[in-house]
Amino acid sequence: MKKRVAVCCSPLLVALWAAAVVCWAPLLEASMEAEELHLPGGVYGPESIAFDCRGEGPYAGVSDGRILKWKGPALGWTLFAVTSPNREGKECNGEPETEPACGRPLGLKFDHSSSSSSSSSCELYIADAYYGLLAVGPHGGLARQLASSAHGVPLRFTNALDIDSQNAAVYFTDSSTLFQRRVWVSSIMKGDKTGRLLKYDLRTKNVTVLLNGLAFPNGVALSTNSSFLIMAETGTLRILKFWLKGPKTHTAEIFAELERFPDNIKRTNNGDFWIAMNTARGKLETQTWTGESRGVTLQHGEVKIPWLRGDPVAVKLDERGAVKGMLDGGDGQALESVSEVEESRGRLWIGSAVKPYIGLIING
Ligand SMILES: *[C@@H]1O[C@H](CO)[C@@H](O)[C@H](O)[C@H]1NC(C)=O
Ligand SMILES: *[C@@H]1O[C@H](CO)[C@@H](O)[C@H](O)[C@H]1NC(C)=O
């Protein structure tokens, strides 16, 4: 079931990766290799990963506020876009106090709807922790701000997004109206429940609040036909399901309960969801945050993940919440802070809020 990850990187990193164990396709006896796609010197935290409409990339937002594009081994990383118009003359070095001026792009997603491979309409949507919801065209540059508040309350900590092109909607999360990203730990520790799930209408340009009173809403991903979305509520260690179609439209229920902090969620081509579980391998006092009332009525689902073994740093669930695979960190350093898992072209691209590289696991 589990396989040791083979290593094909610098000797220094061998030790790190050797500790990583993968069983993301438990029924498949495939040989796997792990690599590290290192960022340019001095930057870190490729929290979210995206590929454009021509399959180029990955693109990643990093600690100094830039969105970089990987152009292959010969050209390496190049600057693609920035979210802040205030970077001029500022020292954007990734230090937390520079984030408000420099921006910190978190959620990234290209609008693949244009279907054609024409690069003229492939917009990149960006959830920036300090600059709200933005978009930038295929040539990059300074992104234009689409939304900076919702129902009159400023977006304080925009975090993740997904796009329903057919219905011209972008769903996104604002993790807190009180705490900015630099002090996110306070939001968790204080049991802050001011987070919101939001919808941006691409036609009317209006922002609607779908859910509020959330404890650190984080990753969000639509189901294949957009009949629902799932959203990580990091503060309660839960995945919520929010209906967008059918009789339960605009109601929430519990999709899964975890034992670690969920971060970003990415849907696979098969319609499954990879849920990254960022940090907190240590024992968590989860009781503090469960069972408290909130603004919406939640019904308990039937799904309970079997946390019997291993060191899960990401879990793959199908549309009904059944476990399809998991990424086991093997108690090593390499996968100690996984923020996102993007399954693309037979590979797992692994984002992190702290590492200076994108992890890459090849299922070959
Ligand atoms: C935008 O939302 C506001 C209030 O939610 C509403 O009054 C207005 O009609 C909406 N505008 C459009 C173009 O839908
Ligand atoms: C969406 O897909 C699910 C199966 O994944 C199906 O049960 C449901 O009826 C579909 N809903 C719509 C509105 O097409």
Short mmCIF file of C-alpha atoms and ligand atoms in Angstrom, two decimals:
data_model
loop_
_atom_site.label_atom_id
_atom_site.label_comp_id
_atom_site.label_asym_id
_atom_site.label_seq_id
_atom_site.Cartn_x
_atom_site.Cartn_y
_atom_site.Cartn_z
CA MET A 1 0.00 0.00 0.00
CA LYS A 2 2.60 2.53 1.01
CA LYS A 3 5.72 3.16 -0.92
CA ARG A 4 8.94 4.84 -0.03
CA VAL A 5 9.55 7.85 -2.17
CA ALA A 6 12.58 7.63 -4.36
CA VAL A 7 14.77 10.68 -4.44
CA CYS A 8 16.26 12.41 -7.44
CA CYS A 9 17.53 15.66 -6.11
CA SER A 10 20.54 17.19 -4.45
CA PRO A 11 22.12 15.02 -1.77
CA LEU A 12 21.27 17.61 0.83
CA LEU A 13 17.62 17.02 0.20
CA VAL A 14 17.82 13.29 0.05
CA ALA A 15 17.38 13.01 3.76
CA LEU A 16 14.31 15.19 3.73
CA TRP A 17 12.51 13.42 0.97
CA ALA A 18 13.51 9.98 2.10
CA ALA A 19 11.20 10.51 5.01
CA ALA A 20 8.20 11.18 2.82
CA VAL A 21 5.93 8.26 2.17
CA VAL A 22 3.19 8.37 -0.37
CA CYS A 23 0.04 6.35 -0.70
CA TRP A 24 -2.12 8.73 -2.64
CA ALA A 25 -3.35 5.93 -4.83
CA PRO A 26 -3.51 3.13 -2.31
CA LEU A 27 -4.82 0.58 -4.74
CA LEU A 28 -2.18 1.30 -7.29
CA GLU A 29 1.27 -0.16 -6.99
CA ALA A 30 3.05 2.55 -8.85
CA SER A 31 6.60 3.65 -8.45
CA MET A 32 6.88 7.22 -7.32
CA GLU A 33 9.53 9.82 -7.34
CA ALA A 34 9.74 13.11 -5.55
CA GLU A 35 11.43 16.28 -6.66
CA GLU A 36 11.66 19.82 -5.46
CA LEU A 37 11.04 22.70 -7.80
CA HIS A 38 13.01 25.40 -6.03
CA LEU A 39 11.96 29.04 -6.08
CA PRO A 40 14.45 31.83 -6.75
CA GLY A 41 16.69 32.68 -3.81
CA GLY A 42 15.14 34.49 -0.90
CA VAL A 43 11.50 33.73 -1.53
CA TYR A 44 9.34 31.00 -0.12
CA GLY A 45 5.75 30.04 0.52
CA PRO A 46 4.26 28.90 -2.83
CA GLU A 47 0.93 28.55 -1.11
CA SER A 48 -1.18 27.94 -4.21
CA ILE A 49 -0.30 26.54 -7.63
CA ALA A 50 -2.01 27.11 -10.99
CA PHE A 51 -1.58 26.14 -14.63
CA ASP A 52 -2.76 28.39 -17.44
CA CYS A 53 -5.06 27.53 -20.34
CA ARG A 54 -2.19 26.24 -22.43
CA GLY A 55 -1.03 24.01 -19.60
CA GLU A 56 1.99 26.23 -18.96
CA GLY A 57 3.34 26.81 -15.51
CA PRO A 58 3.10 26.22 -12.70
CA TYR A 59 2.43 29.71 -11.47
CA ALA A 60 2.82 30.41 -7.77
CA GLY A 61 2.37 33.38 -5.47
CA VAL A 62 5.36 33.78 -3.15
CA SER A 63 6.42 35.49 0.05
CA ASP A 64 7.55 38.79 -1.51
CA GLY A 65 4.17 39.35 -3.10
CA ARG A 66 5.02 38.35 -6.67
CA ILE A 67 3.29 35.75 -8.79
CA LEU A 68 5.96 33.78 -10.59
CA LYS A 69 5.74 31.55 -13.64
CA TRP A 70 7.91 28.52 -14.17
CA LYS A 71 9.18 28.47 -17.75
CA GLY A 72 11.07 25.22 -17.61
CA PRO A 73 14.60 24.30 -16.59
CA ALA A 74 16.30 26.56 -19.14
CA LEU A 75 14.48 29.80 -18.31
CA GLY A 76 13.50 29.09 -14.73
CA TRP A 77 11.12 31.35 -12.81
CA THR A 78 10.00 34.66 -14.30
CA LEU A 79 7.90 37.48 -12.86
CA PHE A 80 4.32 37.18 -14.07
CA ALA A 81 2.18 39.53 -12.00
CA VAL A 82 1.85 41.56 -8.82
CA THR A 83 -1.24 42.45 -6.83
CA SER A 84 -0.14 45.64 -5.10
CA PRO A 85 0.10 49.06 -6.80
CA ASN A 86 2.17 50.21 -3.80
CA ARG A 87 5.36 48.22 -4.29
CA GLU A 88 7.34 51.04 -5.86
CA GLY A 89 10.22 52.00 -3.60
CA LYS A 90 9.29 49.42 -0.98
CA GLU A 91 11.55 46.68 0.13
CA CYS A 92 9.46 43.64 -0.62
CA ASN A 93 11.46 40.95 1.08
CA GLY A 94 8.79 38.65 2.43
CA GLU A 95 9.02 39.99 5.97
CA PRO A 96 5.55 39.97 7.53
CA GLU A 97 5.51 43.74 8.11
CA THR A 98 6.08 44.37 4.40
CA GLU A 99 3.08 42.30 3.32
CA PRO A 100 0.46 45.09 3.45
CA ALA A 101 2.45 47.19 0.95
CA CYS A 102 3.77 44.34 -1.17
CA GLY A 103 0.72 42.09 -1.28
CA ARG A 104 0.55 38.40 -0.58
CA PRO A 105 -1.20 36.37 -3.29
CA LEU A 106 -2.68 33.22 -1.84
CA GLY A 107 -5.39 31.54 -3.94
CA LEU A 108 -4.73 31.30 -7.68
CA LYS A 109 -6.89 29.94 -10.47
CA PHE A 110 -7.03 30.45 -14.22
CA ASP A 111 -10.42 30.74 -15.87
CA HIS A 112 -10.25 27.85 -18.30
CA SER A 113 -13.77 28.50 -19.56
CA SER A 114 -12.72 30.16 -22.76
CA SER A 115 -12.08 26.50 -23.66
CA SER A 116 -10.12 27.54 -26.70
CA SER A 117 -6.42 27.57 -26.13
CA SER A 118 -6.42 31.19 -27.21
CA SER A 119 -4.42 32.95 -24.59
CA SER A 120 -6.35 36.19 -25.02
CA SER A 121 -9.11 35.32 -22.58
CA CYS A 122 -7.36 33.15 -20.05
CA GLU A 123 -7.59 35.32 -16.96
CA LEU A 124 -5.85 34.51 -13.72
CA TYR A 125 -8.00 35.13 -10.65
CA ILE A 126 -6.16 35.89 -7.46
CA ALA A 127 -7.16 35.94 -3.81
CA ASP A 128 -4.64 38.24 -2.17
CA ALA A 129 -4.51 38.41 1.60
CA TYR A 130 -4.26 42.22 1.52
CA TYR A 131 -5.71 43.29 -1.83
CA GLY A 132 -8.89 41.23 -2.02
CA LEU A 133 -10.07 39.57 -5.19
CA LEU A 134 -8.16 40.43 -8.35
CA ALA A 135 -7.69 39.33 -11.94
CA VAL A 136 -4.91 39.67 -14.47
CA GLY A 137 -4.78 38.88 -18.18
CA PRO A 138 -2.53 36.31 -19.85
CA HIS A 139 0.34 38.77 -20.17
CA GLY A 140 0.44 39.45 -16.45
CA GLY A 141 1.53 42.75 -14.93
CA LEU A 142 -0.35 44.60 -12.23
CA ALA A 143 -3.57 42.78 -11.45
CA ARG A 144 -6.80 44.78 -11.32
CA GLN A 145 -8.82 44.70 -8.17
CA LEU A 146 -12.31 43.25 -8.53
CA ALA A 147 -13.49 43.43 -4.94
CA SER A 148 -12.14 44.89 -1.72
CA SER A 149 -15.23 44.68 0.48
CA ALA A 150 -18.46 42.78 0.87
CA HIS A 151 -21.70 44.27 2.18
CA GLY A 152 -19.70 47.28 3.28
CA VAL A 153 -17.18 45.29 5.35
CA PRO A 154 -13.63 45.34 3.98
CA LEU A 155 -12.01 42.10 2.95
CA ARG A 156 -9.33 41.67 5.58
CA PHE A 157 -7.80 38.34 4.68
CA THR A 158 -8.83 37.04 1.27
CA ASN A 159 -7.54 33.53 1.02
CA ALA A 160 -8.79 31.12 -1.66
CA LEU A 161 -11.11 30.94 -4.66
CA ASP A 162 -12.70 28.81 -7.33
CA ILE A 163 -14.45 29.82 -10.56
CA ASP A 164 -17.80 28.74 -11.99
CA SER A 165 -17.40 30.11 -15.49
CA GLN A 166 -20.77 28.90 -16.75
CA ASN A 167 -22.58 30.92 -14.13
CA ALA A 168 -20.04 33.76 -14.21
CA ALA A 169 -19.27 33.45 -10.52
CA VAL A 170 -16.13 33.41 -8.44
CA TYR A 171 -16.46 31.87 -4.99
CA PHE A 172 -13.90 32.96 -2.47
CA THR A 173 -13.13 33.16 1.22
CA ASP A 174 -12.21 36.00 3.54
CA SER A 175 -10.65 34.24 6.52
CA SER A 176 -11.28 37.01 9.02
CA THR A 177 -12.59 40.53 9.22
CA LEU A 178 -10.39 41.16 12.29
CA PHE A 179 -7.03 39.52 11.73
CA GLN A 180 -4.68 39.93 8.81
CA ARG A 181 -2.58 37.12 7.45
CA ARG A 182 0.53 38.18 9.36
CA VAL A 183 -1.28 37.42 12.61
CA TRP A 184 -3.30 34.43 11.47
CA VAL A 185 -2.29 32.43 14.50
CA SER A 186 -4.21 34.89 16.67
CA SER A 187 -7.34 34.28 14.64
CA ILE A 188 -7.09 30.56 15.37
CA MET A 189 -6.06 30.88 19.00
CA LYS A 190 -8.76 33.41 19.85
CA GLY A 191 -11.48 31.36 18.25
CA ASP A 192 -12.23 34.20 15.84
CA LYS A 193 -15.41 33.56 13.88
CA THR A 194 -15.69 36.50 11.57
CA GLY A 195 -14.74 34.70 8.36
CA ARG A 196 -16.96 34.72 5.30
CA LEU A 197 -17.72 32.70 2.20
CA LEU A 198 -18.35 35.09 -0.68
CA LYS A 199 -19.49 35.16 -4.26
CA TYR A 200 -18.36 37.62 -6.89
CA ASP A 201 -20.70 37.98 -9.85
CA LEU A 202 -18.60 38.50 -12.97
CA ARG A 203 -21.51 40.15 -14.81
CA THR A 204 -22.86 42.54 -12.17
CA LYS A 205 -19.54 42.85 -10.32
CA ASN A 206 -21.46 42.49 -7.07
CA VAL A 207 -20.15 40.64 -4.05
CA THR A 208 -22.61 38.56 -2.03
CA VAL A 209 -22.00 37.07 1.41
CA LEU A 210 -23.06 33.41 1.33
CA LEU A 211 -21.98 32.44 4.84
CA ASN A 212 -20.58 34.44 7.71
CA GLY A 213 -19.57 33.69 11.28
CA LEU A 214 -17.00 31.16 10.07
CA ALA A 215 -13.90 30.11 11.98
CA PHE A 216 -11.09 30.77 9.51
CA PRO A 217 -12.65 29.75 6.20
CA ASN A 218 -9.86 28.72 3.88
CA GLY A 219 -9.72 26.57 0.72
CA VAL A 220 -12.75 26.37 -1.54
CA ALA A 221 -13.50 24.09 -4.51
CA LEU A 222 -16.55 23.55 -6.69
CA SER A 223 -17.92 20.13 -7.59
CA THR A 224 -17.71 19.08 -11.23
CA ASN A 225 -21.12 20.46 -12.20
CA SER A 226 -21.05 23.27 -9.65
CA SER A 227 -24.05 21.91 -7.79
CA PHE A 228 -22.12 22.47 -4.57
CA LEU A 229 -18.80 23.63 -3.26
CA ILE A 230 -16.74 22.44 -0.35
CA MET A 231 -14.86 24.79 1.90
CA ALA A 232 -12.27 24.25 4.58
CA GLU A 233 -13.16 25.80 7.92
CA THR A 234 -9.70 25.63 9.38
CA GLY A 235 -10.60 26.78 12.89
CA THR A 236 -13.01 23.88 13.40
CA LEU A 237 -10.99 21.31 11.43
CA ARG A 238 -13.98 20.70 9.24
CA ILE A 239 -14.88 20.68 5.59
CA LEU A 240 -18.27 22.23 4.92
CA LYS A 241 -20.43 21.53 1.92
CA PHE A 242 -22.41 24.47 0.59
CA TRP A 243 -25.20 23.77 -1.89
CA LEU A 244 -25.49 25.97 -4.97
CA LYS A 245 -28.22 24.06 -6.81
CA GLY A 246 -31.24 21.92 -5.96
CA PRO A 247 -33.59 21.88 -2.97
CA LYS A 248 -30.84 22.60 -0.44
CA THR A 249 -29.48 25.64 -2.30
CA HIS A 250 -27.60 28.03 -0.04
CA THR A 251 -27.53 25.71 2.95
CA ALA A 252 -24.40 24.26 4.53
CA GLU A 253 -23.69 20.88 6.03
CA ILE A 254 -20.63 19.08 7.27
CA PHE A 255 -18.77 17.26 4.52
CA ALA A 256 -15.86 15.87 6.55
CA GLU A 257 -14.27 16.21 9.96
CA LEU A 258 -10.51 16.16 10.16
CA GLU A 259 -7.95 15.95 12.89
CA ARG A 260 -5.58 18.47 11.38
CA PHE A 261 -5.97 21.98 10.00
CA PRO A 262 -7.31 21.89 6.45
CA ASP A 263 -5.90 24.45 4.03
CA ASN A 264 -6.48 24.70 0.27
CA ILE A 265 -8.70 22.32 -1.69
CA LYS A 266 -8.20 21.45 -5.33
CA ARG A 267 -10.48 19.34 -7.48
CA THR A 268 -8.92 16.70 -9.70
CA ASN A 269 -9.97 15.93 -13.27
CA ASN A 270 -11.97 13.01 -11.91
CA GLY A 271 -14.01 15.25 -9.65
CA ASP A 272 -12.25 14.22 -6.45
CA PHE A 273 -10.90 16.76 -4.00
CA TRP A 274 -7.37 17.01 -2.60
CA ILE A 275 -7.51 18.65 0.82
CA ALA A 276 -4.16 19.83 2.11
CA MET A 277 -3.63 19.65 5.85
CA ASN A 278 -1.27 22.37 6.88
CA THR A 279 0.87 21.99 9.95
CA ALA A 280 -0.07 20.77 13.37
CA ARG A 281 1.22 17.30 13.52
CA GLY A 282 1.30 17.67 17.25
CA LYS A 283 -1.77 16.86 19.25
CA LEU A 284 -4.39 19.52 18.81
CA GLU A 285 -6.84 20.67 21.39
CA THR A 286 -9.67 20.48 18.95
CA GLN A 287 -12.35 20.49 21.62
CA THR A 288 -11.99 24.20 22.08
CA TRP A 289 -13.33 24.92 18.67
CA THR A 290 -15.96 22.28 18.11
CA GLY A 291 -19.58 22.28 19.11
CA GLU A 292 -19.94 26.02 19.24
CA SER A 293 -22.90 27.71 17.67
CA ARG A 294 -22.60 29.61 14.45
CA GLY A 295 -24.69 31.61 12.04
CA VAL A 296 -25.84 28.66 10.01
CA THR A 297 -27.49 25.40 10.87
CA LEU A 298 -25.28 22.44 10.18
CA GLN A 299 -26.29 18.85 10.02
CA HIS A 300 -23.77 16.18 10.67
CA GLY A 301 -22.84 14.20 7.62
CA GLU A 302 -21.98 10.56 7.70
CA VAL A 303 -18.37 10.95 6.76
CA LYS A 304 -15.66 10.40 9.29
CA ILE A 305 -12.14 9.95 8.02
CA PRO A 306 -10.41 6.93 9.45
CA TRP A 307 -7.38 8.43 11.12
CA LEU A 308 -5.83 5.20 12.07
CA ARG A 309 -2.36 5.34 10.72
CA GLY A 310 0.34 7.38 9.15
CA ASP A 311 1.07 11.07 9.00
CA PRO A 312 -1.59 12.45 6.65
CA VAL A 313 -0.59 15.83 5.22
CA ALA A 314 -3.30 15.71 2.54
CA VAL A 315 -6.31 13.56 1.90
CA LYS A 316 -8.22 12.91 -1.31
CA LEU A 317 -12.00 12.59 -1.00
CA ASP A 318 -14.55 11.90 -3.68
CA GLU A 319 -17.74 13.92 -4.17
CA ARG A 320 -19.50 11.94 -1.49
CA GLY A 321 -16.66 12.31 0.96
CA ALA A 322 -15.19 8.81 0.70
CA VAL A 323 -11.43 8.59 1.11
CA LYS A 324 -9.67 7.95 -2.19
CA GLY A 325 -6.09 8.45 -1.14
CA MET A 326 -3.77 10.28 1.13
CA LEU A 327 -0.39 11.86 1.15
CA ASP A 328 1.66 10.64 4.07
CA GLY A 329 4.41 12.93 5.29
CA GLY A 330 6.21 10.08 7.02
CA ASP A 331 6.91 12.38 9.97
CA GLY A 332 9.62 14.04 7.89
CA GLN A 333 10.49 17.67 7.26
CA ALA A 334 9.82 17.77 3.54
CA LEU A 335 6.06 17.70 3.78
CA GLU A 336 5.66 19.35 7.13
CA SER A 337 3.50 22.26 6.00
CA VAL A 338 1.45 21.35 2.96
CA SER A 339 -0.93 24.12 1.85
CA GLU A 340 -2.18 22.65 -1.41
CA VAL A 341 -2.07 19.55 -3.56
CA GLU A 342 -2.73 20.00 -7.27
CA GLU A 343 -3.04 16.75 -9.21
CA SER A 344 -2.10 17.42 -12.78
CA ARG A 345 -0.63 15.33 -15.56
CA GLY A 346 0.00 12.31 -13.36
CA ARG A 347 1.78 14.38 -10.78
CA LEU A 348 1.11 15.91 -7.43
CA TRP A 349 2.26 19.51 -7.18
CA ILE A 350 2.60 20.36 -3.54
CA GLY A 351 2.35 23.91 -2.25
CA SER A 352 3.53 25.15 1.10
CA ALA A 353 3.18 28.32 3.12
CA VAL A 354 6.75 28.06 4.37
CA LYS A 355 8.96 26.02 2.05
CA PRO A 356 11.23 27.55 -0.61
CA TYR A 357 10.06 25.02 -3.20
CA ILE A 358 7.10 23.32 -4.79
CA GLY A 359 7.09 19.62 -4.06
CA LEU A 360 6.54 17.35 -7.00
CA ILE A 361 5.59 13.72 -6.82
CA ILE A 362 5.48 11.80 -10.04
CA ASN A 363 3.18 8.83 -10.24
CA GLY A 364 4.86 6.90 -12.99
C1 LIG B 1 -25.75 44.63 -6.27
O1 LIG B 1 -26.15 44.33 -4.95
C2 LIG B 1 -26.91 45.36 -4.36
C3 LIG B 1 -27.15 45.03 -2.92
O2 LIG B 1 -26.80 43.72 -2.61
C4 LIG B 1 -28.20 45.54 -5.14
O3 LIG B 1 -28.96 46.57 -4.58
C5 LIG B 1 -27.89 45.84 -6.57
O4 LIG B 1 -29.07 45.88 -7.33
C6 LIG B 1 -26.96 44.80 -7.15
N1 LIG B 1 -26.55 45.22 -8.45
C7 LIG B 1 -26.67 44.45 -9.50
C8 LIG B 1 -26.19 45.03 -10.80
O5 LIG B 1 -27.09 43.31 -9.44
C1 LIG B 2 -24.39 17.10 -10.46
O1 LIG B 2 -23.68 15.90 -10.44
C2 LIG B 2 -24.12 14.97 -9.46
C3 LIG B 2 -23.21 13.77 -9.53
O2 LIG B 2 -21.92 14.14 -9.31
C4 LIG B 2 -25.56 14.59 -9.73
O3 LIG B 2 -26.00 13.72 -8.72
C5 LIG B 2 -26.40 15.84 -9.74
O4 LIG B 2 -27.72 15.51 -10.10
C6 LIG B 2 -25.86 16.86 -10.72
N1 LIG B 2 -26.61 18.08 -10.55
C7 LIG B 2 -26.97 18.85 -11.56
C8 LIG B 2 -27.77 20.06 -11.21
O5 LIG B 2 -26.69 18.59 -12.72
#
